[in-house]
PDB file of C-alpha atoms in Angstrom:
ATOM      1  CA  GLN A   1       0.000   0.000   0.000  1.00 80.00           C
ATOM      2  CA  VAL A   2       1.050   3.558  -0.668  1.00 86.00           C
ATOM      3  CA  GLN A   3      -0.254   6.568   1.213  1.00 93.00           C
ATOM      4  CA  LEU A   4       0.068   9.897  -0.570  1.00 96.00           C
ATOM      5  CA  VAL A   5      -0.206  13.334   1.011  1.00 96.00           C
ATOM      6  CA  GLU A   6      -0.261  16.509  -1.064  1.00 97.00           C
ATOM      7  CA  SER A   7       0.783  19.915   0.205  1.00 97.00           C
ATOM      8  CA  GLY A   8       1.622  23.345  -1.146  1.00 98.00           C
ATOM      9  CA  GLY A   9      -1.740  24.494  -2.403  1.00 97.00           C
ATOM     10  CA  GLY A  10      -3.129  27.930  -1.654  1.00 97.00           C
ATOM     11  CA  LEU A  11      -4.357  31.212  -3.042  1.00 98.00           C
ATOM     12  CA  VAL A  12      -2.225  33.003  -5.611  1.00 98.00           C
ATOM     13  CA  GLN A  13      -2.742  35.833  -8.073  1.00 98.00           C
ATOM     14  CA  ALA A  14      -2.770  35.206 -11.797  1.00 98.00           C
ATOM     15  CA  GLY A  15       0.766  35.032 -13.101  1.00 98.00           C
ATOM     16  CA  GLY A  16       2.093  33.693  -9.834  1.00 98.00           C
ATOM     17  CA  SER A  17       3.663  30.357  -8.940  1.00 98.00           C
ATOM     18  CA  LEU A  18       3.095  27.470  -6.563  1.00 98.00           C
ATOM     19  CA  ARG A  19       4.923  24.220  -5.966  1.00 98.00           C
ATOM     20  CA  LEU A  20       2.904  21.209  -4.934  1.00 98.00           C
ATOM     21  CA  SER A  21       4.512  18.297  -3.127  1.00 98.00           C
ATOM     22  CA  CYS A  22       3.340  14.717  -2.839  1.00 96.00           C
ATOM     23  CA  ALA A  23       4.916  12.743  -0.022  1.00 94.00           C
ATOM     24  CA  ALA A  24       4.577   8.989  -0.002  1.00 91.00           C
ATOM     25  CA  SER A  25       4.707   6.515   2.833  1.00 87.00           C
ATOM     26  CA  GLY A  26       4.115   2.816   3.228  1.00 86.00           C
ATOM     27  CA  ARG A  27       6.194   1.888   0.249  1.00 79.00           C
ATOM     28  CA  THR A  28       8.963   3.283  -1.882  1.00 79.00           C
ATOM     29  CA  LEU A  29       7.923   5.341  -4.879  1.00 76.00           C
ATOM     30  CA  SER A  30      10.946   4.339  -6.896  1.00 78.00           C
ATOM     31  CA  SER A  31       9.093   1.645  -8.827  1.00 82.00           C
ATOM     32  CA  VAL A  32       5.887   3.514  -9.634  1.00 89.00           C
ATOM     33  CA  ALA A  33       4.829   6.163 -12.100  1.00 94.00           C
ATOM     34  CA  MET A  34       3.381   9.344 -10.646  1.00 95.00           C
ATOM     35  CA  GLY A  35       0.694  11.608 -11.966  1.00 96.00           C
ATOM     36  CA  TRP A  36      -0.989  14.868 -11.087  1.00 98.00           C
ATOM     37  CA  PHE A  37      -4.665  15.414 -11.798  1.00 98.00           C
ATOM     38  CA  ARG A  38      -7.081  18.196 -10.987  1.00 98.00           C
ATOM     39  CA  GLN A  39     -10.788  18.666 -10.589  1.00 98.00           C
ATOM     40  CA  ALA A  40     -12.638  21.947 -10.646  1.00 96.00           C
ATOM     41  CA  PRO A  41     -16.186  22.307  -9.240  1.00 92.00           C
ATOM     42  CA  GLY A  42     -18.728  20.843 -11.613  1.00 94.00           C
ATOM     43  CA  LYS A  43     -16.067  19.426 -13.905  1.00 96.00           C
ATOM     44  CA  GLU A  44     -14.578  16.013 -14.439  1.00 96.00           C
ATOM     45  CA  ARG A  45     -11.166  15.051 -13.131  1.00 97.00           C
ATOM     46  CA  GLU A  46      -8.529  15.890 -15.701  1.00 97.00           C
ATOM     47  CA  PHE A  47      -4.971  14.867 -16.296  1.00 98.00           C
ATOM     48  CA  VAL A  48      -2.248  17.423 -15.661  1.00 98.00           C
ATOM     49  CA  ALA A  49       1.145  15.688 -15.821  1.00 98.00           C
ATOM     50  CA  ALA A  50       2.866  12.335 -15.391  1.00 97.00           C
ATOM     51  CA  ILE A  51       6.395  11.110 -14.762  1.00 96.00           C
ATOM     52  CA  ASN A  52       7.798   7.613 -15.078  1.00 94.00           C
ATOM     53  CA  TRP A  53       9.468   5.700 -12.262  1.00 91.00           C
ATOM     54  CA  SER A  54      12.978   7.007 -12.912  1.00 91.00           C
ATOM     55  CA  GLY A  55      12.031  10.560 -13.853  1.00 92.00           C
ATOM     56  CA  SER A  56      13.490  10.141 -17.337  1.00 94.00           C
ATOM     57  CA  SER A  57      10.166  10.621 -19.104  1.00 96.00           C
ATOM     58  CA  THR A  58       7.390  13.154 -18.538  1.00 97.00           C
ATOM     59  CA  PHE A  59       4.354  14.407 -20.386  1.00 94.00           C
ATOM     60  CA  TYR A  60       1.748  17.080 -19.876  1.00 98.00           C
ATOM     61  CA  ALA A  61      -1.725  18.147 -20.758  1.00 98.00           C
ATOM     62  CA  ASP A  62      -1.699  20.753 -23.513  1.00 98.00           C
ATOM     63  CA  SER A  63      -3.320  23.258 -21.168  1.00 97.00           C
ATOM     64  CA  VAL A  64      -0.292  23.296 -18.835  1.00 98.00           C
ATOM     65  CA  LYS A  65       2.569  22.538 -21.198  1.00 98.00           C
ATOM     66  CA  GLY A  66       5.342  25.088 -20.842  1.00 97.00           C
ATOM     67  CA  ARG A  67       3.990  26.363 -17.525  1.00 98.00           C
ATOM     68  CA  PHE A  68       4.020  23.318 -15.233  1.00 98.00           C
ATOM     69  CA  THR A  69       6.888  20.941 -14.468  1.00 98.00           C
ATOM     70  CA  ILE A  70       6.567  17.546 -12.830  1.00 98.00           C
ATOM     71  CA  SER A  71       9.557  16.052 -11.033  1.00 97.00           C
ATOM     72  CA  ARG A  72      10.396  13.488  -8.398  1.00 95.00           C
ATOM     73  CA  GLU A  73      13.005  12.691  -5.799  1.00 94.00           C
ATOM     74  CA  ASN A  74      12.868   8.958  -5.191  1.00 90.00           C
ATOM     75  CA  ALA A  75      15.372   9.248  -2.350  1.00 91.00           C
ATOM     76  CA  ARG A  76      12.869  11.478  -0.543  1.00 91.00           C
ATOM     77  CA  ASN A  77       9.853   9.462  -1.728  1.00 90.00           C
ATOM     78  CA  THR A  78       8.364  12.701  -2.995  1.00 94.00           C
ATOM     79  CA  ALA A  79       6.962  14.038  -6.252  1.00 95.00           C
ATOM     80  CA  TYR A  80       6.474  17.684  -7.160  1.00 98.00           C
ATOM     81  CA  LEU A  81       4.465  19.877  -9.477  1.00 98.00           C
ATOM     82  CA  GLN A  82       5.964  23.298 -10.118  1.00 98.00           C
ATOM     83  CA  MET A  83       3.265  25.605 -11.459  1.00 98.00           C
ATOM     84  CA  ASN A  84       4.258  28.906 -13.052  1.00 98.00           C
ATOM     85  CA  SER A  85       2.280  31.574 -14.888  1.00 98.00           C
ATOM     86  CA  LEU A  86      -0.874  30.435 -13.152  1.00 98.00           C
ATOM     87  CA  LYS A  87      -4.229  31.344 -14.641  1.00 98.00           C
ATOM     88  CA  PRO A  88      -7.690  31.534 -13.053  1.00 97.00           C
ATOM     89  CA  GLU A  89      -8.689  28.469 -15.060  1.00 97.00           C
ATOM     90  CA  ASP A  90      -6.037  26.477 -13.164  1.00 98.00           C
ATOM     91  CA  THR A  91      -8.203  26.770 -10.045  1.00 98.00           C
ATOM     92  CA  ALA A  92      -9.043  23.254  -8.850  1.00 98.00           C
ATOM     93  CA  VAL A  93      -8.314  20.594  -6.278  1.00 98.00           C
ATOM     94  CA  TYR A  94      -5.040  18.959  -7.301  1.00 98.00           C
ATOM     95  CA  TYR A  95      -4.448  15.282  -6.635  1.00 98.00           C
ATOM     96  CA  CYS A  96      -1.302  13.219  -6.907  1.00 97.00           C
ATOM     97  CA  ALA A  97      -1.562   9.581  -7.846  1.00 97.00           C
ATOM     98  CA  ALA A  98       0.726   6.577  -8.182  1.00 95.00           C
ATOM     99  CA  SER A  99       0.544   3.656 -10.559  1.00 93.00           C
ATOM    100  CA  ASP A 100       2.269   0.290 -10.248  1.00 89.00           C
ATOM    101  CA  GLY A 101       2.381  -0.544 -13.917  1.00 84.00           C
ATOM    102  CA  TYR A 102       0.869   2.293 -15.899  1.00 91.00           C
ATOM    103  CA  PHE A 103       2.417   5.485 -17.198  1.00 93.00           C
ATOM    104  CA  GLY A 104      -0.192   7.614 -18.816  1.00 93.00           C
ATOM    105  CA  SER A 105      -3.009  10.118 -18.539  1.00 95.00           C
ATOM    106  CA  SER A 106      -6.003   7.901 -17.672  1.00 95.00           C
ATOM    107  CA  TRP A 107      -6.900   8.458 -14.037  1.00 93.00           C
ATOM    108  CA  PHE A 108      -8.647   5.099 -13.634  1.00 94.00           C
ATOM    109  CA  HIS A 109      -5.361   3.245 -14.131  1.00 94.00           C
ATOM    110  CA  TYR A 110      -3.760   4.831 -11.082  1.00 95.00           C
ATOM    111  CA  ASN A 111      -3.837   2.663  -7.959  1.00 92.00           C
ATOM    112  CA  TYR A 112      -3.175   5.169  -5.171  1.00 94.00           C
ATOM    113  CA  TRP A 113      -4.460   8.694  -4.562  1.00 97.00           C
ATOM    114  CA  GLY A 114      -3.847  11.526  -2.176  1.00 97.00           C
ATOM    115  CA  GLN A 115      -6.597  13.546  -0.529  1.00 97.00           C
ATOM    116  CA  GLY A 116      -6.037  16.598  -2.717  1.00 97.00           C
ATOM    117  CA  THR A 117      -4.894  20.168  -2.157  1.00 98.00           C
ATOM    118  CA  GLN A 118      -6.812  23.268  -3.208  1.00 98.00           C
ATOM    119  CA  VAL A 119      -5.249  25.708  -5.652  1.00 98.00           C
ATOM    120  CA  THR A 120      -7.079  28.979  -6.209  1.00 98.00           C
ATOM    121  CA  VAL A 121      -5.874  31.535  -8.739  1.00 98.00           C
ATOM    122  CA  SER A 122      -7.414  34.986  -8.523  1.00 97.00           C
ATOM    123  CA  SER A 123      -7.659  37.310 -11.500  1.00 94.00           C
TER     124      SER A 123
END
């Protein structure tokens, strides 16, 4: 089992930056892919970014490409999402997730989820 805890959310003005962290316990993250997803009120959960087990491969949703960066530190059992040039439409609850054997953008393939952290971007 893997327990994931997100942190780093908050209120920021448009154009600002936040860094989300996802700390894992219960098992090492070094063998799993990690993903970040978000869900705004009244909308479906959507993919944001994913990183493979070693950190050598990443990919992003078009809406965040060039603004967000996903990374991981397996030695610290932690994944990150650096968010720059934030826009009001980035407002959502952000979730990190881990997958034993899947590296992709489909949320239903991820085995473990954090509780989420709220990100609010004011205009």
